[in-house]
Coordinates of C-alpha atoms and ligand atoms in Angstrom, one line a residue:
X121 CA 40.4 5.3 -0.2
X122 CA 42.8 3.2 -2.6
X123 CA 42.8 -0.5 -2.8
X124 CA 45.8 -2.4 -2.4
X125 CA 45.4 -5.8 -3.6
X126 CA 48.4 -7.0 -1.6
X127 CA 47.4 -5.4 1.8
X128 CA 44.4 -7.4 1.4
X129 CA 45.5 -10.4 0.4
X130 CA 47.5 -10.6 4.1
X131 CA 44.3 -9.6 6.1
X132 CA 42.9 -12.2 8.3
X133 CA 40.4 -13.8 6.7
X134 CA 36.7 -12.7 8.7
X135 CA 34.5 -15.3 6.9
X136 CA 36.1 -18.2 6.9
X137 CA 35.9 -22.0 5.0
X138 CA 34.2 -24.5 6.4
X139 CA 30.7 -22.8 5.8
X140 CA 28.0 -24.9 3.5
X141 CA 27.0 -22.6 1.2
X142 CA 26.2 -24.0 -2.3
X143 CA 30.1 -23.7 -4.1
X144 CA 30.0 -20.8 -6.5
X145 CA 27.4 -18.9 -4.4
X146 CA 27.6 -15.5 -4.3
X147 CA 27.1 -14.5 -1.0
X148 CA 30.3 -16.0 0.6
X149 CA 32.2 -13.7 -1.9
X150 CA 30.4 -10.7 -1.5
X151 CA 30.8 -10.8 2.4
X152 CA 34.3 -11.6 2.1
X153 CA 34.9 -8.6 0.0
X154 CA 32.9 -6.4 2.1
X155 CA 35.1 -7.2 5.2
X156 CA 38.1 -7.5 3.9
X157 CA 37.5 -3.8 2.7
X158 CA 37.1 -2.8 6.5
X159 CA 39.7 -1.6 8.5
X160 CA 38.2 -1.0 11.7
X161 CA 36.4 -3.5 14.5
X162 CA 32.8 -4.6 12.7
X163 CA 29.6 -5.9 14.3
X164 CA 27.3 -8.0 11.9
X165 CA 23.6 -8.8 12.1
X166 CA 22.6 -11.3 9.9
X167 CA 19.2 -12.0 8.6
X168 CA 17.7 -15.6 8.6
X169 CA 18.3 -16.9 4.7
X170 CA 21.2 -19.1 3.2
X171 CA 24.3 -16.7 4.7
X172 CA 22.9 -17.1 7.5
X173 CA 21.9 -20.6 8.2
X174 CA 24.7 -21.8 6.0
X175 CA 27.5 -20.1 8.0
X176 CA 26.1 -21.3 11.4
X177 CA 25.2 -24.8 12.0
X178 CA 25.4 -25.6 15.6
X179 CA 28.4 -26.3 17.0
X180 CA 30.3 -24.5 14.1
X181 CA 30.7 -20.7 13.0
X182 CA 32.6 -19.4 10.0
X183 CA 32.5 -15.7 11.1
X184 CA 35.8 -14.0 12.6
X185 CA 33.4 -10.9 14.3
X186 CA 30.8 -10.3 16.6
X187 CA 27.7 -11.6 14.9
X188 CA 24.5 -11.8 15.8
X189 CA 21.7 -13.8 14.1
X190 CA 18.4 -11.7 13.7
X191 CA 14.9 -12.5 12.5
X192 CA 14.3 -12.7 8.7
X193 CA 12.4 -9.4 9.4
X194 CA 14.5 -7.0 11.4
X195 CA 18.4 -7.4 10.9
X196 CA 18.2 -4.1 10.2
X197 CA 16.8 -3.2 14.0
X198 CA 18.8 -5.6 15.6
X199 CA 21.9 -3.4 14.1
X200 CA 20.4 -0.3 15.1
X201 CA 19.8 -1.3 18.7
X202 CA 23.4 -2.1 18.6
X203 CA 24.5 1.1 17.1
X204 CA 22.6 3.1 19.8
X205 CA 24.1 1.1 22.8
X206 CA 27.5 1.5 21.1
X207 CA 26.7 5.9 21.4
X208 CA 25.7 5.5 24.1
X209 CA 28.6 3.8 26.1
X210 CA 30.7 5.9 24.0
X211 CA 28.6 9.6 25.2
X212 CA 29.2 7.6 28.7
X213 CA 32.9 7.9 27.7
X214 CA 32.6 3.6 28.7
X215 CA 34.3 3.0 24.8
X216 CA 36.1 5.0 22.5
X217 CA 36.9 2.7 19.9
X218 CA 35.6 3.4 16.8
X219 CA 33.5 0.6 15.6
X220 CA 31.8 0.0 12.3
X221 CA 28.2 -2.1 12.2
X222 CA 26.4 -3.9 9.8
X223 CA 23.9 -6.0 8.8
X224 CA 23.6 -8.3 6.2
X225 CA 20.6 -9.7 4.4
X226 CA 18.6 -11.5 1.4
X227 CA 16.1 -9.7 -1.2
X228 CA 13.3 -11.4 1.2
X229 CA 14.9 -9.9 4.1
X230 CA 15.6 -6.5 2.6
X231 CA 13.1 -5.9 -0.5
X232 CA 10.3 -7.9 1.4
X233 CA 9.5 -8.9 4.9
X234 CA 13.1 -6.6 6.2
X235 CA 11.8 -3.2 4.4
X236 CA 9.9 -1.9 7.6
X237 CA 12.7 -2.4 10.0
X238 CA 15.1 -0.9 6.9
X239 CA 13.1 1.6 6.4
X240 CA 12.8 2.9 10.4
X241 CA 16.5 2.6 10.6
X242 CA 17.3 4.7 8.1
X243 CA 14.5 7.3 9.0
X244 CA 16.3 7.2 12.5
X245 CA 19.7 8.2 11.0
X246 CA 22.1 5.3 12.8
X247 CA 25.4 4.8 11.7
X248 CA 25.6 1.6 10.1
X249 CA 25.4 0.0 6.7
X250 CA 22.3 -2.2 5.3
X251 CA 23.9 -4.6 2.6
X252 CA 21.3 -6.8 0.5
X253 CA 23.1 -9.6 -0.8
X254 CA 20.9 -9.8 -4.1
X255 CA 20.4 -12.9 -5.8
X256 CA 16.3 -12.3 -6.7
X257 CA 14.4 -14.8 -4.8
X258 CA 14.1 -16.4 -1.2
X259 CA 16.6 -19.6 -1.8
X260 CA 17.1 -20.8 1.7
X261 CA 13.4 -22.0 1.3
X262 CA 13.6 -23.3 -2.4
X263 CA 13.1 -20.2 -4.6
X264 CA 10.5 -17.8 -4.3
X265 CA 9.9 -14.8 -6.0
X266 CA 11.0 -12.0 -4.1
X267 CA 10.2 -8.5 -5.0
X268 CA 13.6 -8.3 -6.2
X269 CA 13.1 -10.9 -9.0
X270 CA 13.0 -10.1 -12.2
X271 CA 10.5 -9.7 -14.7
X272 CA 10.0 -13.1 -16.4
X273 CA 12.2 -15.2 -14.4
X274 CA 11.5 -18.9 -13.4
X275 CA 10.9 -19.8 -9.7
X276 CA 9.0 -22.4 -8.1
X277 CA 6.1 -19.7 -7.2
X278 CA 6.2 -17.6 -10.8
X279 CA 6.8 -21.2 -12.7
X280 CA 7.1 -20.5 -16.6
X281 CA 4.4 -22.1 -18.1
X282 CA 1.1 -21.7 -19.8
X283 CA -0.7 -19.4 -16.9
X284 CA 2.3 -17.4 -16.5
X285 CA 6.0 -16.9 -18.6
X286 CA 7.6 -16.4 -15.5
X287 CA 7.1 -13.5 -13.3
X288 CA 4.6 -11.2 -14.3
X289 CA 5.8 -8.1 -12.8
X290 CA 8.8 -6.5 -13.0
X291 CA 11.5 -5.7 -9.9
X292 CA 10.8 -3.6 -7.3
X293 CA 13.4 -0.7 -7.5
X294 CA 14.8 -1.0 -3.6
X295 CA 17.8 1.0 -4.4
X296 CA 15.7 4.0 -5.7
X297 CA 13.2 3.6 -2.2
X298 CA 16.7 3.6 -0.1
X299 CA 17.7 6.8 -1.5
X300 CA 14.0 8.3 -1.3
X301 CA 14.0 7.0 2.2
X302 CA 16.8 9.4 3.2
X303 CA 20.0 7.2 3.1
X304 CA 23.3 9.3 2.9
X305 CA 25.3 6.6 0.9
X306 CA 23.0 4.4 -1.8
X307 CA 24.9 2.2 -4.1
X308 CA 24.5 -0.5 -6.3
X309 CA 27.7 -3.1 -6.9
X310 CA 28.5 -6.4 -8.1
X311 CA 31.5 -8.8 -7.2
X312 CA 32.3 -9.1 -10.6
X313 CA 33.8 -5.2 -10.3
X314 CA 35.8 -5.9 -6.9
X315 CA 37.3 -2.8 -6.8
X316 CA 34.5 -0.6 -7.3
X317 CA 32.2 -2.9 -4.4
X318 CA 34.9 -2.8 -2.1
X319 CA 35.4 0.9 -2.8
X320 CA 31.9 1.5 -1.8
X321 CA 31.9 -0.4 1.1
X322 CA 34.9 1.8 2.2
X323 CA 32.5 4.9 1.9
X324 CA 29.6 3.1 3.1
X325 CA 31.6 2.8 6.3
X326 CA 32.5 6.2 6.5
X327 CA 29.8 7.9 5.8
X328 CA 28.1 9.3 9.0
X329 CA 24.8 8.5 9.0
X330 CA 23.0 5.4 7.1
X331 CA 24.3 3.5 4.2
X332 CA 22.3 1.3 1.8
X333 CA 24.2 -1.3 -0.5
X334 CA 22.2 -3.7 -3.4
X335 CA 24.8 -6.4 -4.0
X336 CA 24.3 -8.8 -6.8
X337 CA 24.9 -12.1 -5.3
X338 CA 24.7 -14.9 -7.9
X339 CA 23.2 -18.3 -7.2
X340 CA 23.7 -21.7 -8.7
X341 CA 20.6 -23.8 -7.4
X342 CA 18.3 -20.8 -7.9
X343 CA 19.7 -19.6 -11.4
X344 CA 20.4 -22.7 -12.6
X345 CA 24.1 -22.0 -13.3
X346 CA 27.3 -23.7 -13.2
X347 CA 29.0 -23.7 -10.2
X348 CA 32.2 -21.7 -11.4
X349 CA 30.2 -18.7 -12.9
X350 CA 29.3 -16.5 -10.0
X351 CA 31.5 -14.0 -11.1
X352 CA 31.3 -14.4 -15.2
X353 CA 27.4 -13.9 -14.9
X354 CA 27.7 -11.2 -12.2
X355 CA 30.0 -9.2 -14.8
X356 CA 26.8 -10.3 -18.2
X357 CA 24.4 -8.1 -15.6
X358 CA 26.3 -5.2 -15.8
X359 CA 27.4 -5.4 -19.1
X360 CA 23.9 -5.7 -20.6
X361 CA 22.8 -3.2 -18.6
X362 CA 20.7 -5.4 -16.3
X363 CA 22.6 -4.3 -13.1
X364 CA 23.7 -0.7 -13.3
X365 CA 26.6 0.2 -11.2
X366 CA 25.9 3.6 -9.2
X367 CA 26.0 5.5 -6.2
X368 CA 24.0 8.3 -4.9
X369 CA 26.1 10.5 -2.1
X370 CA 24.0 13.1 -0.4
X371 CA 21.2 13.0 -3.0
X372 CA 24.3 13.2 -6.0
X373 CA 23.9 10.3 -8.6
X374 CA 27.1 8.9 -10.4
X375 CA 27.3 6.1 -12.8
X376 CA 30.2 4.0 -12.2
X377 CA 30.2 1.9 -15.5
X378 CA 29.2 3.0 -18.7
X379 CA 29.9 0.6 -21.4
X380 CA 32.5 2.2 -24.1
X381 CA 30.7 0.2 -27.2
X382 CA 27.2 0.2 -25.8
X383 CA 25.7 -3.1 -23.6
X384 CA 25.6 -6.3 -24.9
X385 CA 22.6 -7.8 -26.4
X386 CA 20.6 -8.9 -22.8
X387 CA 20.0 -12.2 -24.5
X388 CA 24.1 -13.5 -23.8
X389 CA 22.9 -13.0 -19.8
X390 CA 19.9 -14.8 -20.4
X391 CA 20.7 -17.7 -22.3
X392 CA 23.8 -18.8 -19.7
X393 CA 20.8 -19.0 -16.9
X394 CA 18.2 -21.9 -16.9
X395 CA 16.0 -19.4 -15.3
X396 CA 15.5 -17.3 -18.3
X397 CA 15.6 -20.4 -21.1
X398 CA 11.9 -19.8 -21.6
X399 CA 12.2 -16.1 -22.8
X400 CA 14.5 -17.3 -25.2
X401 CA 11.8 -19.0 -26.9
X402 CA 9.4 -17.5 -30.0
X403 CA 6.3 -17.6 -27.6
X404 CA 7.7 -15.5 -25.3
X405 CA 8.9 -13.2 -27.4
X406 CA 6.9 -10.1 -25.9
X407 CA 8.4 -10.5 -22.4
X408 CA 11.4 -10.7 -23.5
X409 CA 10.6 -7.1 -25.4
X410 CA 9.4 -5.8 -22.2
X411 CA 12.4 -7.1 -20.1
X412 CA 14.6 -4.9 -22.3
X413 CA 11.9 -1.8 -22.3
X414 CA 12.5 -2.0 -18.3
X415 CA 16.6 -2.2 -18.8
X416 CA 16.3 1.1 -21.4
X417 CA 14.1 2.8 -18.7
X418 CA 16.3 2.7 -16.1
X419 CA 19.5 3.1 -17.6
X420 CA 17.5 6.1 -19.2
X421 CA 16.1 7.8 -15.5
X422 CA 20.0 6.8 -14.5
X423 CA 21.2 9.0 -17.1
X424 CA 19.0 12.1 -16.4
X425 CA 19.5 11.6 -12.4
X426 CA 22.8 12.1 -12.9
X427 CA 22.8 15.1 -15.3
X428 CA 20.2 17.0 -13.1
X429 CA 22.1 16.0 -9.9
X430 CA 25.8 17.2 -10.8
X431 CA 24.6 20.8 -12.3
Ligands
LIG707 C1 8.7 -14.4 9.4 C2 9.3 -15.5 8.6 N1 8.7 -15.9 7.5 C3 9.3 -16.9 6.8 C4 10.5 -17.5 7.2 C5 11.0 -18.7 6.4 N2 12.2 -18.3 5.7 C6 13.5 -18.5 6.2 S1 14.7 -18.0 5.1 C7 13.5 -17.5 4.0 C8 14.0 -17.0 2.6 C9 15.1 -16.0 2.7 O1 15.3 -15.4 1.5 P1 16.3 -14.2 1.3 O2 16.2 -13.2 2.4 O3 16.2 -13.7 -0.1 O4 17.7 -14.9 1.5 P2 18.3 -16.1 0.7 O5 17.9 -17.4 1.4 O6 17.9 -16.0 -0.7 O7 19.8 -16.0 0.8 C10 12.2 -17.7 4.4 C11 11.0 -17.4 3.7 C12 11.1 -17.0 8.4 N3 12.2 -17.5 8.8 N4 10.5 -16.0 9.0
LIG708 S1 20.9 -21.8 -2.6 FE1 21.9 -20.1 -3.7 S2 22.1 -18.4 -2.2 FE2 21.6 -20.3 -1.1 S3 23.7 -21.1 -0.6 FE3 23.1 -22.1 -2.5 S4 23.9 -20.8 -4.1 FE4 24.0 -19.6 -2.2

């Protein structure tokens, strides 16, 4: 299960450049990781959103695998279908390859308008691993809240202002619905912490049955970041606490990062993200109380799941 830098750094590339995402997004990163951490033959499905539209504009194609473009709404049965067909030549004895299959898509197309077709797949029990690239709003159409953005945040449908300081309501938890839905592997990872995302992938892959990965994949236009700080803000989220690095295996939580001295004060992720300026200011003081009331919570139910779990 050990990662060796080296070994990877001489794998052929299976995303490559060429691609127009925005530089410094997130998503290119994340799916290079992912792949790179697979050793077997993989079969993507991709959901309509920025990796997917960016990554194939007619006549051009930066993916090295069998990849197939799905609806925003159903990458997740497009990969199942696969995954059957796949059993079923192989029950046939027609292939006996052993293949891997995934399928890749946004918060809209996993927390949102994806989460039926998710959800039946993983009720179903095929083999195959759902990754949400996360970056907490639909950006391929100009950023909208998804149900994966957080509480307070700036986009152009929760604009901070005098109706509303941003988003009302706080973010769905998708990860804990993935594990309630039945999922064998659940885990939450960041590109920031390389080694522990592309570890998971490794047991994603492996396990036998479905797999459920939350991936926070940072996002320049939307965020309104700098260009070079996918990784440097993707590290503040789990440092403060605001993206929790877990896994649940067969129903076991573990925590993967616990911070020695404690998180950092939330306010060094907000401030580096012209998103969140507005909670930074005295009128919005309350929000910015209740955005670290829902960080405490979780980290708290996080802490109890994984006492009650490993008894
Ligand atoms: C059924 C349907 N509704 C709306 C759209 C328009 N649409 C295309 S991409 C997208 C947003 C995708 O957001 P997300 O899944 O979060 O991926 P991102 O673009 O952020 O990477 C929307 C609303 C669509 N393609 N299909
Ligand atoms: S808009 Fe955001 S998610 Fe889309 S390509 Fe640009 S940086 Fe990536």
């Amino acid at each position: 299960m050990a990662i060796n830098l080296r070994e990877i750094a001489l794998k052929e590339e299976k995303l490559v450049s060429g691609h127009r995402l925005c530089a410094g997004c997130g998503a290119s990163i994340i799916v290079r990781m992912v792949l790179n951490a697979i050793d077997e033959p993989v079969v993507v499905a991709n959901a309509t959103g920025c990796l997917e539209v960016a990554t194939t504009i007619f006549p051009f194609n930066a993916w090295n695998v069998p990849w197939i473009h799905s609806a925003f709404e159903n990458a997740a049965a497009t990969i199942a279908g696969v995954e059957a067909a796949y059993k079923a030549l192989k029950r046939k004895g027609e292939i006996d390859r052993e293949i891997r299959f995934i399928s890749f898509a946004g918060d809209g197309g996993t927390y949102d308008i994806g989460l039926q077709a998710l959800s039946g797949a993983i009720e179903r029990g095929h083999r195959a691993v759902f990754i949400c690239y996360n970056n907490e709003a639909y950006m391929n159409t100009g950023i909208q809240r998804s149900g994966a953005t957080p509480r307070g945040a700036f986009t152009t449908t929760s604009p901070a202002g005098k109706a509303i300081p941003g988003k009302p309501q706080k973010r769905k938890n998708l990860t804990e619905m993935m594990v309630a839905n039945g999922a064998k592997y659940v885990a939450q990872a960041s590109p920031s912490h390389w080694r522990d995302l592309m570890e998971k992938v490794k047991k994603a892959v492996n396990t036998d049955g479905p797999a459920f990965l939350n991936i926070y994949s940072t996002c320049p236009r939307g965020w309104r970041t700098p260009d070079n700080s996918a990784i440097s803000i993707a590290r503040l989220a789990v440092e403060t606490g605001v993206w929790p690095l877990y896994e649940v295996e067969n129903g076991k939580y573990k925590i993967n990062y616990k911070p020695p001295k404690g998180f950092k004060p939330v306010e060094e992720f907000l401030k580096v993200q012209g998103r969140f300026a507005h909670l930074l200011k005295p009128e919005n003081a309350h929000i910015l109380e209740e955005f670290k009331k829902d960080i405490e919570e979780e980290w708290k139910r996080l802490l109890s799941m994984e006492e009650a779990t490993n008894k």
